[in-house]
């Protein structure tokens, strides 16, 4: 009797590989790699770059600046009434040269500190762009640069006072000094925002440095133009004006630049 086939059996037969069908060692080396794989090892950890604005010492300087501004804030309306006149006007009116009140002096001092601190912050970022290392720390460098800016401002005050009262009359000298202080107040208001930007975004340092230099030269041009309008009498006075530009506006900037580089080298050496 013939054997009946299983009706529920699968119509497909399973085929199993034999030893001869196995993957050869050459194929294994072709498709698989042994040992350490590069992408599984990750990257070496690096030190996180610290932002200058997160330094506690720098934050204390900023806090002191804002407290000084807030203390004199109620007197800013009085200061701003005479700001444009001090900056541009050369009108000689004897009755307008009254002694400045203590409130205006406080406003002016707060603006001068803001200008010097902003200059220190921007010059520090410029040193970073130039590749100089802040060896002793960002707080020490910014403090030293701010102190240098304060000393330079005081030197300018003394120099302009002597030159004005030697080569001009009392009214012209006082107009010149008021123009200088007003130009520095304008510089403070122009530099404070770029300085705060570069503290918390060091990547913007090249743009901030260019902006700071532009603001500085703009305010100096305004001040120099007022001095020219005050002291120009005839063609012969141009010689004295050129001597003034070389001795008080160009040479001090070059010397200050060399001093900053020397201070940076000295601080890096000892710290």
Short mmCIF file of C-alpha atoms in Angstrom, two decimals:
data_model
loop_
_atom_site.label_atom_id
_atom_site.label_comp_id
_atom_site.label_asym_id
_atom_site.label_seq_id
_atom_site.Cartn_x
_atom_site.Cartn_y
_atom_site.Cartn_z
CA UNK A 1 0.00 0.00 0.00
CA UNK A 2 1.53 3.33 -1.01
CA UNK A 3 2.56 5.72 1.77
CA UNK A 4 0.35 8.77 1.99
CA UNK A 5 2.03 12.13 2.15
CA UNK A 6 1.40 14.43 5.07
CA UNK A 7 -1.16 16.97 3.87
CA UNK A 8 -0.25 19.57 6.55
CA UNK A 9 3.43 19.50 5.79
CA UNK A 10 4.94 22.80 4.59
CA UNK A 11 5.42 22.91 0.85
CA UNK A 12 8.84 24.57 1.41
CA UNK A 13 11.81 22.59 2.48
CA UNK A 14 14.28 24.14 4.93
CA UNK A 15 17.84 24.15 3.73
CA UNK A 16 20.66 24.21 6.25
CA UNK A 17 24.18 25.42 5.51
CA UNK A 18 26.98 23.02 5.75
CA UNK A 19 30.53 23.52 6.94
CA UNK A 20 31.62 24.30 3.41
CA UNK A 21 29.07 27.13 3.19
CA UNK A 22 30.32 28.93 6.32
CA UNK A 23 32.00 32.37 6.07
CA UNK A 24 35.66 32.04 5.39
CA UNK A 25 38.28 33.79 7.58
CA UNK A 26 39.03 36.16 4.70
CA UNK A 27 35.40 37.27 4.63
CA UNK A 28 35.49 37.82 8.40
CA UNK A 29 38.45 40.17 8.09
CA UNK A 30 36.70 41.93 5.26
CA UNK A 31 33.46 42.67 7.07
CA UNK A 32 34.53 42.89 10.72
CA UNK A 33 37.27 44.84 12.55
CA UNK A 34 39.04 43.81 15.70
CA UNK A 35 40.53 45.84 18.53
CA UNK A 36 39.62 49.43 19.52
CA UNK A 37 37.36 51.33 17.16
CA UNK A 38 38.14 55.05 16.91
CA UNK A 39 34.63 56.46 17.10
CA UNK A 40 33.85 54.48 20.29
CA UNK A 41 36.68 56.12 22.22
CA UNK A 42 35.14 59.64 22.36
CA UNK A 43 37.13 62.86 22.73
CA UNK A 44 39.56 64.03 25.36
CA UNK A 45 37.83 66.38 27.81
CA UNK A 46 39.00 69.99 27.70
CA UNK A 47 38.81 72.83 30.18
CA UNK A 48 35.71 74.96 29.78
CA UNK A 49 36.52 78.53 28.78
CA UNK A 50 35.50 80.95 31.55
CA UNK A 51 33.69 84.14 30.62
CA UNK A 52 35.18 87.39 31.97
CA UNK A 53 31.72 88.48 33.07
CA UNK A 54 31.47 85.51 35.46
CA UNK A 55 34.57 86.54 37.41
CA UNK A 56 33.57 87.68 40.89
CA UNK A 57 36.12 90.51 40.96
CA UNK A 58 34.95 91.91 37.62
CA UNK A 59 31.34 91.67 38.81
CA UNK A 60 32.28 93.67 41.91
CA UNK A 61 33.74 96.41 39.69
CA UNK A 62 30.55 96.47 37.62
CA UNK A 63 28.40 96.54 40.74
CA UNK A 64 30.40 99.46 42.13
CA UNK A 65 30.01 101.32 38.85
CA UNK A 66 26.23 100.82 38.75
CA UNK A 67 25.88 101.81 42.42
CA UNK A 68 27.82 105.01 41.76
CA UNK A 69 25.61 105.75 38.77
CA UNK A 70 22.46 105.02 40.75
CA UNK A 71 23.60 107.27 43.63
CA UNK A 72 23.94 110.24 41.26
CA UNK A 73 21.00 109.34 39.03
CA UNK A 74 18.70 112.07 40.36
CA UNK A 75 21.23 114.72 39.30
CA UNK A 76 21.61 113.57 35.69
CA UNK A 77 18.91 115.93 34.41
CA UNK A 78 20.94 118.90 35.67
CA UNK A 79 24.09 117.53 34.06
CA UNK A 80 22.44 116.83 30.70
CA UNK A 81 21.10 120.38 30.44
CA UNK A 82 24.64 121.70 30.05
CA UNK A 83 26.09 118.63 28.28
CA UNK A 84 25.59 119.74 24.66
CA UNK A 85 26.73 123.28 25.47
CA UNK A 86 29.91 122.03 27.12
CA UNK A 87 30.60 119.69 24.22
CA UNK A 88 30.14 122.05 21.26
CA UNK A 89 29.62 125.65 22.30
CA UNK A 90 32.43 128.23 22.23
CA UNK A 91 30.21 131.17 23.13
CA UNK A 92 32.08 133.38 25.58
CA UNK A 93 29.61 134.39 28.28
CA UNK A 94 31.15 135.36 31.58
CA UNK A 95 27.92 134.89 33.54
CA UNK A 96 27.67 131.24 32.51
CA UNK A 97 30.95 130.20 34.10
CA UNK A 98 29.63 129.49 37.53
CA UNK A 99 31.22 126.95 39.80
CA UNK A 100 29.88 123.47 39.24
CA UNK A 101 27.64 122.12 41.98
CA UNK A 102 28.51 119.03 43.95
CA UNK A 103 25.71 117.12 42.19
CA UNK A 104 27.20 117.76 38.74
CA UNK A 105 30.65 116.86 40.01
CA UNK A 106 29.31 113.54 41.33
CA UNK A 107 27.67 112.78 37.97
CA UNK A 108 30.89 113.61 36.16
CA UNK A 109 32.97 111.40 38.48
CA UNK A 110 30.60 108.47 38.00
CA UNK A 111 30.76 108.86 34.21
CA UNK A 112 34.56 109.09 34.31
CA UNK A 113 34.77 105.84 36.28
CA UNK A 114 32.39 104.20 33.82
CA UNK A 115 34.54 105.38 30.91
CA UNK A 116 37.78 104.12 32.49
CA UNK A 117 36.29 100.74 33.42
CA UNK A 118 34.82 100.32 29.93
CA UNK A 119 38.18 101.18 28.41
CA UNK A 120 39.90 98.62 30.64
CA UNK A 121 37.44 95.90 29.62
CA UNK A 122 37.75 96.66 25.90
CA UNK A 123 41.56 96.88 26.01
CA UNK A 124 41.62 93.52 27.80
CA UNK A 125 39.55 92.01 24.99
CA UNK A 126 41.89 93.63 22.46
CA UNK A 127 44.85 91.93 24.15
CA UNK A 128 42.98 88.63 23.87
CA UNK A 129 42.41 89.20 20.17
CA UNK A 130 46.14 89.94 19.78
CA UNK A 131 46.96 86.59 21.40
CA UNK A 132 48.21 87.86 24.77
CA UNK A 133 47.47 85.56 27.71
CA UNK A 134 45.84 86.87 30.89
CA UNK A 135 48.35 85.18 33.16
CA UNK A 136 47.39 86.73 36.52
CA UNK A 137 43.67 86.48 35.84
CA UNK A 138 41.08 88.62 34.13
CA UNK A 139 40.25 90.63 37.29
CA UNK A 140 43.87 91.68 37.84
CA UNK A 141 44.34 92.63 34.19
CA UNK A 142 41.10 94.63 33.95
CA UNK A 143 41.84 96.37 37.28
CA UNK A 144 45.34 97.32 36.13
CA UNK A 145 44.03 98.60 32.79
CA UNK A 146 41.27 100.58 34.53
CA UNK A 147 43.83 102.13 36.87
CA UNK A 148 45.98 103.03 33.86
CA UNK A 149 42.95 104.69 32.21
CA UNK A 150 42.23 106.68 35.41
CA UNK A 151 45.85 107.87 35.64
CA UNK A 152 45.82 108.81 31.96
CA UNK A 153 42.61 110.80 32.47
CA UNK A 154 44.11 112.66 35.46
CA UNK A 155 47.26 113.37 33.46
CA UNK A 156 45.15 114.80 30.65
CA UNK A 157 43.25 117.00 33.10
CA UNK A 158 46.46 118.45 34.48
CA UNK A 159 48.06 118.91 31.08
CA UNK A 160 45.06 120.60 29.48
CA UNK A 161 44.69 122.84 32.53
CA UNK A 162 48.30 124.03 32.27
CA UNK A 163 48.25 124.46 28.48
CA UNK A 164 44.91 126.26 28.52
CA UNK A 165 45.86 128.78 31.18
CA UNK A 166 49.31 129.38 29.68
CA UNK A 167 48.37 129.84 26.02
CA UNK A 168 44.83 131.21 26.32
CA UNK A 169 42.73 133.46 28.51
CA UNK A 170 40.69 132.28 31.45
CA UNK A 171 37.38 132.01 29.57
CA UNK A 172 38.82 130.00 26.67
CA UNK A 173 40.67 127.70 29.04
CA UNK A 174 37.53 126.91 31.02
CA UNK A 175 35.58 126.30 27.80
CA UNK A 176 38.31 123.91 26.68
CA UNK A 177 38.29 121.99 29.96
CA UNK A 178 34.50 121.69 29.88
CA UNK A 179 34.73 120.37 26.33
CA UNK A 180 37.22 117.72 27.42
CA UNK A 181 35.07 116.52 30.33
CA UNK A 182 31.97 116.48 28.14
CA UNK A 183 33.78 114.44 25.48
CA UNK A 184 34.84 111.92 28.12
CA UNK A 185 31.25 111.69 29.38
CA UNK A 186 30.12 111.04 25.81
CA UNK A 187 32.79 108.35 25.49
CA UNK A 188 31.53 106.69 28.68
CA UNK A 189 27.98 106.51 27.34
CA UNK A 190 29.18 105.09 24.01
CA UNK A 191 31.53 102.44 25.45
CA UNK A 192 29.48 100.95 28.27
CA UNK A 193 27.27 98.77 26.05
CA UNK A 194 30.14 97.27 23.95
CA UNK A 195 32.07 96.63 27.17
CA UNK A 196 29.17 94.70 28.69
CA UNK A 197 28.70 92.75 25.46
CA UNK A 198 32.32 91.58 25.32
CA UNK A 199 32.27 90.55 28.99
CA UNK A 200 29.62 87.91 28.38
CA UNK A 201 30.33 87.20 24.69
CA UNK A 202 34.12 87.12 24.11
CA UNK A 203 33.55 85.91 20.54
CA UNK A 204 32.42 89.45 19.68
CA UNK A 205 35.78 90.90 20.76
CA UNK A 206 37.02 91.90 17.26
CA UNK A 207 33.80 93.82 16.52
CA UNK A 208 33.78 95.41 19.99
CA UNK A 209 37.42 96.53 19.67
CA UNK A 210 36.71 98.20 16.32
CA UNK A 211 33.60 99.83 17.79
CA UNK A 212 35.55 101.04 20.84
CA UNK A 213 38.33 102.54 18.72
CA UNK A 214 35.77 104.27 16.51
CA UNK A 215 33.99 105.78 19.52
CA UNK A 216 37.28 106.92 21.05
CA UNK A 217 38.49 108.65 17.90
CA UNK A 218 35.05 110.19 17.35
CA UNK A 219 35.03 111.82 20.78
CA UNK A 220 38.64 112.97 20.36
CA UNK A 221 37.78 114.57 17.02
CA UNK A 222 34.86 116.42 18.63
CA UNK A 223 37.17 117.69 21.39
CA UNK A 224 39.96 118.65 18.96
CA UNK A 225 37.50 120.52 16.74
CA UNK A 226 36.30 122.56 19.71
CA UNK A 227 39.90 123.36 20.66
CA UNK A 228 40.65 124.43 17.10
CA UNK A 229 37.63 126.75 17.07
CA UNK A 230 38.71 128.23 20.40
CA UNK A 231 42.40 128.82 19.73
CA UNK A 232 42.63 129.50 15.99
CA UNK A 233 43.44 133.16 15.31
CA UNK A 234 45.43 133.22 12.07
CA UNK A 235 47.44 131.00 9.78
CA UNK A 236 50.48 131.19 12.06
CA UNK A 237 48.54 129.61 14.93
CA UNK A 238 48.34 126.38 12.91
CA UNK A 239 51.97 125.67 13.88
CA UNK A 240 51.07 125.71 17.57
CA UNK A 241 48.00 123.60 16.87
CA UNK A 242 50.08 120.96 15.07
CA UNK A 243 52.56 120.94 17.95
CA UNK A 244 49.64 120.45 20.33
CA UNK A 245 48.34 117.51 18.28
CA UNK A 246 51.73 115.80 18.25
CA UNK A 247 52.62 116.38 21.90
CA UNK A 248 49.24 115.91 23.61
CA UNK A 249 47.14 113.74 21.29
CA UNK A 250 49.46 111.41 19.35
CA UNK A 251 52.59 110.80 21.43
CA UNK A 252 50.70 109.99 24.69
CA UNK A 253 48.61 107.34 22.88
CA UNK A 254 51.77 105.67 21.55
CA UNK A 255 53.40 105.76 24.99
CA UNK A 256 50.25 104.40 26.61
CA UNK A 257 50.16 101.55 24.11
CA UNK A 258 53.76 100.65 24.93
CA UNK A 259 53.00 100.88 28.65
CA UNK A 260 50.06 98.48 28.33
CA UNK A 261 52.25 95.94 26.54
CA UNK A 262 54.92 96.32 29.24
CA UNK A 263 52.35 95.86 32.01
CA UNK A 264 51.00 92.74 30.31
CA UNK A 265 54.51 91.26 30.08
CA UNK A 266 55.26 92.18 33.69
CA UNK A 267 52.03 90.70 35.07
CA UNK A 268 52.50 87.50 33.06
CA UNK A 269 56.07 87.16 34.35
CA UNK A 270 55.26 87.55 38.05
CA UNK A 271 51.90 85.79 38.11
#
